[in-house]
PDB file of C-alpha atoms in Angstrom:
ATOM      1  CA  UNK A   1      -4.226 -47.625  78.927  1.00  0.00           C
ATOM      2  CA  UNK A   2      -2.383 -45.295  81.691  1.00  0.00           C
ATOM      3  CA  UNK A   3      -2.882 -41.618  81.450  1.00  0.00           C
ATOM      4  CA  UNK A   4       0.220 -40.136  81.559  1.00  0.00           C
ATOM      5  CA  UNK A   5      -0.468 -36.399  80.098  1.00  0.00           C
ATOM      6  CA  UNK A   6      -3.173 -34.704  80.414  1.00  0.00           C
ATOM      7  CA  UNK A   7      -4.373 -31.130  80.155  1.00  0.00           C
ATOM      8  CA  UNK A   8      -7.649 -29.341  80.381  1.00  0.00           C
ATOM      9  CA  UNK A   9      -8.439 -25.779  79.964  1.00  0.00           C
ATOM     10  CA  UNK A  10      -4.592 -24.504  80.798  1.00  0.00           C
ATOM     11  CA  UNK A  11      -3.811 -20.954  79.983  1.00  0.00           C
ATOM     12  CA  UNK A  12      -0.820 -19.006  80.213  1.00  0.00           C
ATOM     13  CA  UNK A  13       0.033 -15.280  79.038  1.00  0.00           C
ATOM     14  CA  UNK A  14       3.071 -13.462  78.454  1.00  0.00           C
ATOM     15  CA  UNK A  15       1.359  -9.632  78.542  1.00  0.00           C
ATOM     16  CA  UNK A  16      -1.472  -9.053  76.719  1.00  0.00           C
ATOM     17  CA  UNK A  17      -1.687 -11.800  74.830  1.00  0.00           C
ATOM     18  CA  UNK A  18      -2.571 -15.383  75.532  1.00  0.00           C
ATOM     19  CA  UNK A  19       0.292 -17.777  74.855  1.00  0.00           C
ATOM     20  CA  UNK A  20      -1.814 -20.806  75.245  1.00  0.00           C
ATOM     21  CA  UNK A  21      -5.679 -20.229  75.346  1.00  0.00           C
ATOM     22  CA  UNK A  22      -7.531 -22.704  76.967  1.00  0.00           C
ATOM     23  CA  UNK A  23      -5.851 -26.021  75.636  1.00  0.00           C
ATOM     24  CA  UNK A  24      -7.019 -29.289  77.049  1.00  0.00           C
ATOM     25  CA  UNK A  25      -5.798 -33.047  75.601  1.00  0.00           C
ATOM     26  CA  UNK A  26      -4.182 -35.812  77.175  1.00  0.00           C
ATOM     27  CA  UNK A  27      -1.794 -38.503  76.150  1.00  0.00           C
ATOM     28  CA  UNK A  28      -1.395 -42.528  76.963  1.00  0.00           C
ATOM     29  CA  UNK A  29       0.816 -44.671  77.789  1.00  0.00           C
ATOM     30  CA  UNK A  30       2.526 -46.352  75.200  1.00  0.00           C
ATOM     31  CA  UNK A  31       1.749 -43.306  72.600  1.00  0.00           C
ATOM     32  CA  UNK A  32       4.099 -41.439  69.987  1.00  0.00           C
ATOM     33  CA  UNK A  33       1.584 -37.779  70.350  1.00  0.00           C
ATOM     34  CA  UNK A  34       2.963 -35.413  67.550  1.00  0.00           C
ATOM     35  CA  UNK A  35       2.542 -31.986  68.740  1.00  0.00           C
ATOM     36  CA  UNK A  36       2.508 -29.732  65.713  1.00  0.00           C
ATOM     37  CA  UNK A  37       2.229 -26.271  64.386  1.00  0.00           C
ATOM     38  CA  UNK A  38       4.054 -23.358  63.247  1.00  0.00           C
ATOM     39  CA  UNK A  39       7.115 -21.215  65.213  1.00  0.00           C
ATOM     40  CA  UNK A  40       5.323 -19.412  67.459  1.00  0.00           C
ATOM     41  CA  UNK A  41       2.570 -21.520  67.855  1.00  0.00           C
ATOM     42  CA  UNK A  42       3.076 -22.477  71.567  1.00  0.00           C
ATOM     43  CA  UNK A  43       4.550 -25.936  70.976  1.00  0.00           C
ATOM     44  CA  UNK A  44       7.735 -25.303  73.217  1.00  0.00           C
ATOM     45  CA  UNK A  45       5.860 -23.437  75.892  1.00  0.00           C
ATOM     46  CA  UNK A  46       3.475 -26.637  76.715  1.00  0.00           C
ATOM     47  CA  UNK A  47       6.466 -28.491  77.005  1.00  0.00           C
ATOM     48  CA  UNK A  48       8.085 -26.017  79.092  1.00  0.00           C
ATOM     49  CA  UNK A  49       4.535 -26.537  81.053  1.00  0.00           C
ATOM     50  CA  UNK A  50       4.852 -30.063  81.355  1.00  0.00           C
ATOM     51  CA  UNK A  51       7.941 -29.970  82.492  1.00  0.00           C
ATOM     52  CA  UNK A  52       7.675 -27.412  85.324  1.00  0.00           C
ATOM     53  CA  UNK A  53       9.758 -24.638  83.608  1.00  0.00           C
ATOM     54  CA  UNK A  54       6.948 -22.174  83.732  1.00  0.00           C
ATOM     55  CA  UNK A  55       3.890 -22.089  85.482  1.00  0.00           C
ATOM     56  CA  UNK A  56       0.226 -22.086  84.244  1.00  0.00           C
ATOM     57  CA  UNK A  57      -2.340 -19.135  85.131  1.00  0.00           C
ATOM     58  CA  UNK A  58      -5.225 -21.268  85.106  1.00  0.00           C
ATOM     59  CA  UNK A  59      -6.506 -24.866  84.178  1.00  0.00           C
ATOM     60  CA  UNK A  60      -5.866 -28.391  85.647  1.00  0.00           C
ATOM     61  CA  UNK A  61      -2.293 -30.375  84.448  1.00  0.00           C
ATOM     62  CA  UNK A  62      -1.612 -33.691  85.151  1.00  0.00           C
ATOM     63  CA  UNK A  63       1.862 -35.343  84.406  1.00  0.00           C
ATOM     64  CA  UNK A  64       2.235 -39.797  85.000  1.00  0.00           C
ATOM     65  CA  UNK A  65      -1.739 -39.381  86.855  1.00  0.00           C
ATOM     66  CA  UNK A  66       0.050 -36.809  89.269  1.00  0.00           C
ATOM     67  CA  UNK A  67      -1.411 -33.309  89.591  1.00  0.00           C
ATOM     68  CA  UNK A  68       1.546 -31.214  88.411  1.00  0.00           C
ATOM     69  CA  UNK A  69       1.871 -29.440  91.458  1.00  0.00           C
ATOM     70  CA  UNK A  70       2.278 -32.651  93.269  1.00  0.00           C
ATOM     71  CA  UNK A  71       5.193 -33.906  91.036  1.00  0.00           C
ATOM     72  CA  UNK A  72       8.168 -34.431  92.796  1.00  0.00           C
ATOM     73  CA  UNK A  73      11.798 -35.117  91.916  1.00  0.00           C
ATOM     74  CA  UNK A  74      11.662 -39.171  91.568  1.00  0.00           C
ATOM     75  CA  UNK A  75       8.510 -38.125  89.090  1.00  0.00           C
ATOM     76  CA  UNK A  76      10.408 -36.930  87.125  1.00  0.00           C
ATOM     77  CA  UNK A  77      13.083 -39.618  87.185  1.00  0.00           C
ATOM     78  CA  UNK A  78      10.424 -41.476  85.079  1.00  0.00           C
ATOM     79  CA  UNK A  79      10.707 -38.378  82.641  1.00  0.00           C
ATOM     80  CA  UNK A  80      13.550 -38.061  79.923  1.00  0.00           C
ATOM     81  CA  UNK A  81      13.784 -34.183  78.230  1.00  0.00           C
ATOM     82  CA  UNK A  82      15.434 -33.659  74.736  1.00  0.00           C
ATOM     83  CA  UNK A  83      14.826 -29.822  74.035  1.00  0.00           C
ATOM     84  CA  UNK A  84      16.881 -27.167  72.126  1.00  0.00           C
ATOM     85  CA  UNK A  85      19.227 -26.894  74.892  1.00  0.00           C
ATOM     86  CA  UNK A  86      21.635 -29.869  75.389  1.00  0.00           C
ATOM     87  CA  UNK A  87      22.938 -29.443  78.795  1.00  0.00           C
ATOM     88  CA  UNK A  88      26.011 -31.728  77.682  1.00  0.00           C
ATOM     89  CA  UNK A  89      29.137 -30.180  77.526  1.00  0.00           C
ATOM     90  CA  UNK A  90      31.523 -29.682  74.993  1.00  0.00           C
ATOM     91  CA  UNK A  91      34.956 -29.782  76.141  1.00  0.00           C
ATOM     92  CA  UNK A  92      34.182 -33.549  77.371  1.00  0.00           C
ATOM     93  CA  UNK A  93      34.169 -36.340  75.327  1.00  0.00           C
ATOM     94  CA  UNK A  94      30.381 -38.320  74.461  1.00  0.00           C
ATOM     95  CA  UNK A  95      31.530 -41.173  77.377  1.00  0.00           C
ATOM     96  CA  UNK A  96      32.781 -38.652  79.823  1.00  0.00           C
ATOM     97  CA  UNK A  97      29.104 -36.521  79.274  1.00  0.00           C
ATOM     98  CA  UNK A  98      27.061 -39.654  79.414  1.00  0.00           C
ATOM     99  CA  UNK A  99      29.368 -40.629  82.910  1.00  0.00           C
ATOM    100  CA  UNK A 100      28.558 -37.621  84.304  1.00  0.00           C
ATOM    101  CA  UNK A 101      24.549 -37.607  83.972  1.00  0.00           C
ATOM    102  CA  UNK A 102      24.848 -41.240  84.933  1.00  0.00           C
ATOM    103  CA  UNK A 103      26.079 -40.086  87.959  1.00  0.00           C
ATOM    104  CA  UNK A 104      23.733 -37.616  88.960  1.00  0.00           C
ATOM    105  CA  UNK A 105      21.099 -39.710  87.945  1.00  0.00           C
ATOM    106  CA  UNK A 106      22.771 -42.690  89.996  1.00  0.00           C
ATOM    107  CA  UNK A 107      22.195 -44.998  86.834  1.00  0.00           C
ATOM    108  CA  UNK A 108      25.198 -47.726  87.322  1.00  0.00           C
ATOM    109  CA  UNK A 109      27.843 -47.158  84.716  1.00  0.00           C
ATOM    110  CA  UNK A 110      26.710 -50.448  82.589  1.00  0.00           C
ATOM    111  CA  UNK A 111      23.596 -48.508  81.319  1.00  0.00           C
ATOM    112  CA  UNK A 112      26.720 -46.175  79.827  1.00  0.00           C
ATOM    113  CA  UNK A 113      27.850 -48.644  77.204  1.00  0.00           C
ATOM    114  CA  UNK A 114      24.296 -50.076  76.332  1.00  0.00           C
ATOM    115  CA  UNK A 115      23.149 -46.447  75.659  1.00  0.00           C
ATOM    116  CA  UNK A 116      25.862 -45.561  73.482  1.00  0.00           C
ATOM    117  CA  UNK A 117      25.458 -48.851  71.478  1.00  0.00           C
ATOM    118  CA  UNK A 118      21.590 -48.153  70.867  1.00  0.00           C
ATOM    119  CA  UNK A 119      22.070 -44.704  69.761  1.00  0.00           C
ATOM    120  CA  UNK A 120      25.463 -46.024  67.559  1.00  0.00           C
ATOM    121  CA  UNK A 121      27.697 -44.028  69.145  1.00  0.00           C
ATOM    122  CA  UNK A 122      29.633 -46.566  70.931  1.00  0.00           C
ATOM    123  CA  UNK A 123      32.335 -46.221  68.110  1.00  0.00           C
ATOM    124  CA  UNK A 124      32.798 -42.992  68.376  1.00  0.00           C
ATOM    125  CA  UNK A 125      32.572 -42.031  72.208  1.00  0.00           C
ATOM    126  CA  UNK A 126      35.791 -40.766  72.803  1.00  0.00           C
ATOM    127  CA  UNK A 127      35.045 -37.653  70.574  1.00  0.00           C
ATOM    128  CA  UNK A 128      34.649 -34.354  72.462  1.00  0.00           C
ATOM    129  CA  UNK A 129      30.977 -33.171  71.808  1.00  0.00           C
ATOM    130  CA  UNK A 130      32.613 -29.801  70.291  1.00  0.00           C
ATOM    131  CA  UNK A 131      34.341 -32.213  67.335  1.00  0.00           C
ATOM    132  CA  UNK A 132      31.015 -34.082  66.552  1.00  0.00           C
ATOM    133  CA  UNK A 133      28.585 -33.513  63.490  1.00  0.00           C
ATOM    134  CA  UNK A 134      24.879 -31.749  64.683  1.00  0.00           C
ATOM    135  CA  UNK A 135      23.776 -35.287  63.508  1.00  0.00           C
ATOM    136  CA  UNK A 136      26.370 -36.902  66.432  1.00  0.00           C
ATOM    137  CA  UNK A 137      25.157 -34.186  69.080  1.00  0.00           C
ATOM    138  CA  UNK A 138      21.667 -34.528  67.985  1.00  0.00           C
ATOM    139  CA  UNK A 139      22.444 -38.679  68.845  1.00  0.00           C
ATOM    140  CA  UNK A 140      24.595 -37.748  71.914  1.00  0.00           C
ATOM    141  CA  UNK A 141      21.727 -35.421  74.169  1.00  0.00           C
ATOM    142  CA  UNK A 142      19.283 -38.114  72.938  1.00  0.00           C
ATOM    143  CA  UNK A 143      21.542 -40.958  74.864  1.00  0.00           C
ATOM    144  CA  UNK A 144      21.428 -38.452  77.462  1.00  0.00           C
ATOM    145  CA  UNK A 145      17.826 -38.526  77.977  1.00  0.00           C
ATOM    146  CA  UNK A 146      17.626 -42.101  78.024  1.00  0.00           C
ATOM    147  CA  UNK A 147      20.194 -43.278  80.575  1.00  0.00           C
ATOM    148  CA  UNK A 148      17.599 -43.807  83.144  1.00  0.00           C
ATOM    149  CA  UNK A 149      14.964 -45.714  80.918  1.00  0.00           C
ATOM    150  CA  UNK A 150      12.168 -43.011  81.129  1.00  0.00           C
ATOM    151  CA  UNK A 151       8.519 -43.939  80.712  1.00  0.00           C
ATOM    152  CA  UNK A 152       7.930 -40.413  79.012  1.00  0.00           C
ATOM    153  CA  UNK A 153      10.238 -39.327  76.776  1.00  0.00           C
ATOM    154  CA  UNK A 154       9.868 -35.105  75.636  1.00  0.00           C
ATOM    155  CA  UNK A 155      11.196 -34.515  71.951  1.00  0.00           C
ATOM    156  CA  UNK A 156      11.447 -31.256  71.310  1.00  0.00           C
ATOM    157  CA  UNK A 157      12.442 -30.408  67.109  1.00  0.00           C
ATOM    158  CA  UNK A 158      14.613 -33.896  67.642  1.00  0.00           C
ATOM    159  CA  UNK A 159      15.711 -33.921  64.183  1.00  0.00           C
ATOM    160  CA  UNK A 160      15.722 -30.154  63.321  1.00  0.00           C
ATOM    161  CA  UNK A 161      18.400 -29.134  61.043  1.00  0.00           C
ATOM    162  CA  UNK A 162      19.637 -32.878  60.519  1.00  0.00           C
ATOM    163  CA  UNK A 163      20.448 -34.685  56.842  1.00  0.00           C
ATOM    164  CA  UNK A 164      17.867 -37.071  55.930  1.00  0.00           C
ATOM    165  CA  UNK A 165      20.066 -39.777  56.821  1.00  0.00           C
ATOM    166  CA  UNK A 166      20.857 -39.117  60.375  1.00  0.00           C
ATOM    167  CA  UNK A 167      16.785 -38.160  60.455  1.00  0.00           C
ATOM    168  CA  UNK A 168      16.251 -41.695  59.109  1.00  0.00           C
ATOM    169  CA  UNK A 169      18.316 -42.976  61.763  1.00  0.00           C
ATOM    170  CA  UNK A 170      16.957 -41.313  65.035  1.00  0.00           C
ATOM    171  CA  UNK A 171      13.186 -41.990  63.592  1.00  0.00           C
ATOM    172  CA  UNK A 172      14.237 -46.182  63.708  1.00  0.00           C
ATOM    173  CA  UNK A 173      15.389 -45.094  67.379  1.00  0.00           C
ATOM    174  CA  UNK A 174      12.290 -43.915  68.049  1.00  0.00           C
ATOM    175  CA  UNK A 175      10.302 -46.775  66.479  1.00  0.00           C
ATOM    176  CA  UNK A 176      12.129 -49.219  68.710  1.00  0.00           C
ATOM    177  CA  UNK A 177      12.085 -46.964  72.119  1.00  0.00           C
ATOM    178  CA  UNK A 178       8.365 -47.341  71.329  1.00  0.00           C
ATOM    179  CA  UNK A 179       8.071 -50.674  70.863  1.00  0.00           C
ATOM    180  CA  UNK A 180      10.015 -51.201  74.189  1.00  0.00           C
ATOM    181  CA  UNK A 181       7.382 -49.329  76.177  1.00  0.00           C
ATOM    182  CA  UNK A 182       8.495 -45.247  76.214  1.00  0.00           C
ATOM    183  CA  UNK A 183       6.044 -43.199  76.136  1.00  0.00           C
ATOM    184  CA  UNK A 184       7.443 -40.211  73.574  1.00  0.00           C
ATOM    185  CA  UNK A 185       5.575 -36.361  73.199  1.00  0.00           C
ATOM    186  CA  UNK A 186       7.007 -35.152  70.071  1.00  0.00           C
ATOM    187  CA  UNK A 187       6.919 -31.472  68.853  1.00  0.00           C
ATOM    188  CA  UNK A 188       7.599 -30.827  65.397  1.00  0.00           C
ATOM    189  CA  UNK A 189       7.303 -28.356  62.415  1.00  0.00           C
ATOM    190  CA  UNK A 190       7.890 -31.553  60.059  1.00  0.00           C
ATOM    191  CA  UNK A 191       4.262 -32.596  58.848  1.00  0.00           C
ATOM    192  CA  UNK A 192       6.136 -36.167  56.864  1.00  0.00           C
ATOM    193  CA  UNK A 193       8.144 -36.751  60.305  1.00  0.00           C
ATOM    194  CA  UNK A 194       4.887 -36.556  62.329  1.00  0.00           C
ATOM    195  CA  UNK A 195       2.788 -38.929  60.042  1.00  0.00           C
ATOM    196  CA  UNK A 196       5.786 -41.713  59.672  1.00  0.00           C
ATOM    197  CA  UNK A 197       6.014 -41.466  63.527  1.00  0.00           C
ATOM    198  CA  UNK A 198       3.012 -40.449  65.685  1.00  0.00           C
ATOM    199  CA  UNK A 199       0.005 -42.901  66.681  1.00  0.00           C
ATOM    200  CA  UNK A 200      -1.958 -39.219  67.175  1.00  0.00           C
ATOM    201  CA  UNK A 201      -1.451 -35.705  66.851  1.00  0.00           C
ATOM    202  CA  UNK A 202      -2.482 -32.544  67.715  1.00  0.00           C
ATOM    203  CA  UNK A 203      -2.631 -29.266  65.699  1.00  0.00           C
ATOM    204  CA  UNK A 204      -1.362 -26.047  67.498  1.00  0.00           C
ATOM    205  CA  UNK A 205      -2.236 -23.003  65.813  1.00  0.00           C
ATOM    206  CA  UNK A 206      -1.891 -19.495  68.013  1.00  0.00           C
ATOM    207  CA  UNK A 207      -2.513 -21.310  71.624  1.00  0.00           C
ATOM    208  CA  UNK A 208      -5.288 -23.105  70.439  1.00  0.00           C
ATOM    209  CA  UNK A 209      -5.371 -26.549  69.466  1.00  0.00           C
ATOM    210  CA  UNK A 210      -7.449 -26.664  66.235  1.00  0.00           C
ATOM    211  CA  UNK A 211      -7.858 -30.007  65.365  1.00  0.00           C
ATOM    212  CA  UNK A 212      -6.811 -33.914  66.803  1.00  0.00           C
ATOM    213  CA  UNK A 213      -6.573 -37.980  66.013  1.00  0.00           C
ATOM    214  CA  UNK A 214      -4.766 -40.076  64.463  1.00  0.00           C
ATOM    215  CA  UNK A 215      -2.764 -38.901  61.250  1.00  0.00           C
ATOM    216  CA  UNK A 216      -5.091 -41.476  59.154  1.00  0.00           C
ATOM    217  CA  UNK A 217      -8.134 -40.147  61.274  1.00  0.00           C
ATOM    218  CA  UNK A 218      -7.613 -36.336  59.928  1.00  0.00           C
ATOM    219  CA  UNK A 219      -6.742 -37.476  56.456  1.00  0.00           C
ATOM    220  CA  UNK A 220     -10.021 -38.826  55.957  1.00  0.00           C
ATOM    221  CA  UNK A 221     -11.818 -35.857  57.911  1.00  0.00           C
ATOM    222  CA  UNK A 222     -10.332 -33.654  55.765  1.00  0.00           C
ATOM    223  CA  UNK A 223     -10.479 -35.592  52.318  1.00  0.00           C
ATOM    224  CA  UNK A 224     -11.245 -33.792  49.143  1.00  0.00           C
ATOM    225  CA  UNK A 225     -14.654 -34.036  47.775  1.00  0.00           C
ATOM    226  CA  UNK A 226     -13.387 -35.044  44.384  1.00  0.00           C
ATOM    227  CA  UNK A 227     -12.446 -38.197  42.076  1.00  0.00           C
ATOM    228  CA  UNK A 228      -8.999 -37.594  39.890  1.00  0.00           C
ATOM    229  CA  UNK A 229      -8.949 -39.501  36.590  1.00  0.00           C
ATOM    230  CA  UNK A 230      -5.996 -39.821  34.893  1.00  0.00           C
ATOM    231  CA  UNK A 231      -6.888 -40.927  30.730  1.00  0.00           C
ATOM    232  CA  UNK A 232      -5.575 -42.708  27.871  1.00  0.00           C
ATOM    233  CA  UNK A 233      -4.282 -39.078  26.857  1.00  0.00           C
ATOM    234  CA  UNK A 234      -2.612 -38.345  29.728  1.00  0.00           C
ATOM    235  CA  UNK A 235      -5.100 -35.865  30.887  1.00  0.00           C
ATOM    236  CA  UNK A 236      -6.471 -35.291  34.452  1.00  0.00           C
ATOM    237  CA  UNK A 237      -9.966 -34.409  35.220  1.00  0.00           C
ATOM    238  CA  UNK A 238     -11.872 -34.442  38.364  1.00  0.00           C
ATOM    239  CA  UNK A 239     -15.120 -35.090  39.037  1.00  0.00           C
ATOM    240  CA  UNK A 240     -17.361 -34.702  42.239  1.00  0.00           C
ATOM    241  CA  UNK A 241     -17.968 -37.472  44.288  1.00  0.00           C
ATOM    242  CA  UNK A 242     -21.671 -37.239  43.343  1.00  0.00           C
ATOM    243  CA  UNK A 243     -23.681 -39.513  40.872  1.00  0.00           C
ATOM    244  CA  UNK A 244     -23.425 -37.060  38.155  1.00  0.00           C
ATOM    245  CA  UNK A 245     -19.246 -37.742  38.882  1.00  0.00           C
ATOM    246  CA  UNK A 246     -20.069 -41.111  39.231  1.00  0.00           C
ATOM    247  CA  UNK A 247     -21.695 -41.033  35.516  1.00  0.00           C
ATOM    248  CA  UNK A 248     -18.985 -39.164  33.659  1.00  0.00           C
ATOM    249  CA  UNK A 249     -16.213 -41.473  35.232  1.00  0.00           C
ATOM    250  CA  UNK A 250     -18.258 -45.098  33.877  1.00  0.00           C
ATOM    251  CA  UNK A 251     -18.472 -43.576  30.615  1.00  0.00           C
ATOM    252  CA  UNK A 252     -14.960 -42.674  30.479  1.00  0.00           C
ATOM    253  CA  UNK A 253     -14.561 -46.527  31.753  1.00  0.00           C
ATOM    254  CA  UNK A 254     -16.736 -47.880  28.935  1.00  0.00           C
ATOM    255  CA  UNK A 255     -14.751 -46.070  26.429  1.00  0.00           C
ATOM    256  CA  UNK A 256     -11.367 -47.606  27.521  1.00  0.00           C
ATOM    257  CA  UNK A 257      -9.847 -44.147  28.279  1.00  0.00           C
ATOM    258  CA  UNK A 258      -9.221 -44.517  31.784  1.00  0.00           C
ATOM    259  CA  UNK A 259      -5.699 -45.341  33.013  1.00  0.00           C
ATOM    260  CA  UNK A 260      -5.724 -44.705  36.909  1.00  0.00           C
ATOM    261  CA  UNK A 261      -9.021 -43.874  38.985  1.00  0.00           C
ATOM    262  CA  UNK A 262      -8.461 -42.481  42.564  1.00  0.00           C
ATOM    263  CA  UNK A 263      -9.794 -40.199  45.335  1.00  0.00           C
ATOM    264  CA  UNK A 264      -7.043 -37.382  46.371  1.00  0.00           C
ATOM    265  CA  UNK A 265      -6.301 -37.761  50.003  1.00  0.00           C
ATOM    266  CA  UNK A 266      -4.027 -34.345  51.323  1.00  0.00           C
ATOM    267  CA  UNK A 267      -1.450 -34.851  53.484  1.00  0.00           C
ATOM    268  CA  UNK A 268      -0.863 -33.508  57.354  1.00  0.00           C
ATOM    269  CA  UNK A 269       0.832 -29.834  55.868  1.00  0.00           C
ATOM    270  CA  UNK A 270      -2.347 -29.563  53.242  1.00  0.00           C
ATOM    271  CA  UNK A 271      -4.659 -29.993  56.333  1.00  0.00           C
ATOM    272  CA  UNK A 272      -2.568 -27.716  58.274  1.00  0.00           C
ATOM    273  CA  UNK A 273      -2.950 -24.620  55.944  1.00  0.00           C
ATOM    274  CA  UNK A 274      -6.421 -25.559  55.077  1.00  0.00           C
ATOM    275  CA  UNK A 275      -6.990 -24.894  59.270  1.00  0.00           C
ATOM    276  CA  UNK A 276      -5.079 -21.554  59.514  1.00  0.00           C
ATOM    277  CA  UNK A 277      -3.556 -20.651  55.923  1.00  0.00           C
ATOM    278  CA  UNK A 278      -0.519 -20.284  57.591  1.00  0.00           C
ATOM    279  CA  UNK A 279       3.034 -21.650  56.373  1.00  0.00           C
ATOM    280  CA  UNK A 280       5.412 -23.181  58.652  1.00  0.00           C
TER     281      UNK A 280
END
């Protein structure tokens, strides 16, 4: 696989404090990398890193196998940017937004009408942005991003603030722009969003990152040392997973008073707060 992200040992302070402290991982091609972690954490500022937005004070950043000082403007024509701020504007319609970055981006106007349609928009492109649902703007700076087919896609919060519908709907999006090839580096509070979505992730906690793999990977790393039992009465115990746990639970068995039998597995926001006890 092609490297296509890569960090190692960046840092970059706003004062006295370190905004990122020493933070080295990389990304491949064809991945969906969750970057998570609370407000605060340093999630935006990486991407505003990768990105060229703001500068690093140390450490070595490489963006498509490119040092990142080296990256030049058809670079970054490979690179499509969702963040908090659209860039589209509201007193044009969807189509006449979309025209317009087609234009700077001299992507012919075909690739107009073929956006709107995978984003499901097409219907409704003669809105003006400042008349659409967040749901419809939310679909709208995402077509934006992907007029030129980018390699590497940057999601920053994509579904922030959306219904679980329209988050439903931008998450198949996804699916499918990863199947096709993109690339996609996803920040996100949402621990349910990142498992559904990302092949690998990466915990941010205060700069640092804390702890890595695949969501499966850190689920098991991080799996409770204990059996749950659910009995006959409708009572769960746990037991150690130990051969004095292993004893209690066949006699339970033998006696017919077992129902259900499994080992507790915590999800990505359990392992989160086990890390750094601290709520998103």
């Amino acid at each position: 696989m092609k490297e296509m992200i890569y960090l190692e040992d960046v840092c970059l302070d706003f004062g006295s404090s370190f905004s990122l402290d020493h933070l080295s991982f990389q990304v491949m091609s064809g991945e969906v990398f969750g970057f998570l972690g609370p407000s605060g954490a340093g999630k935006t500022t990486t991407m505003k890193l990768l990105t060229k937005q703001l500068l690093k004070k140390s450490g070595e950043i490489r963006i498509l196998g490119k040092e990142i000082d080296k990256v030049e403007r058809e670079d970054y024509e490979r690179i499509g940017i969702l963040s908090d701020t659209s860039g589209l504007y509201e007193r044009m319609t969807i189509e006449e937004n979309l025209n317009f970055f087609a234009a700077l981006r001299n992507v012919p106007k075909n690739s107009v009408r073929d956006t709107l349609e995978n984003v499901r928009l097409y219907d409704q492109r003669k809105t003006l942005l400042k008349k659409c649902s967040k749901g419809m703007k939310q679909r709208a700076v995402l077509a934006a991003s992907l007029l030129h087919k980018p390699e590497l896609l940057f999601l920053d919060e994509p579904t922030s603030g959306l219904d679980p519908a329209t988050i439903q709907e931008i998450h198949k999006m996804l699916r499918h722009l990863n199947q096709q090839g993109t690339t996609i580096f996803l920040t996100t509070h949402n621990m349910e969003e990142a498992d559904k979505l990302c092949s690998r992730i990466g915990i941010l906690n205060q700069g640092k990152l804390i702890a890595g793999g695949s969501p499966r990977e850190l689920k098991l790393e991080y799996a409770r040392d204990e059996i749950e039992v659910l009995t006959t009465d409708r009572e769960t115990l746990k037991y150690p997973k130990n051969r004095e746990g292993g004893e209690r639970i066949r006699e339970l068995l033998e006696q017919g008073r077992c129902l259900t039998v499994h080992s507790q597995e915590p999800n990505l926001e359990e392992i989160f707060l086990l890390l750094t006890g601290r709520e998103f």
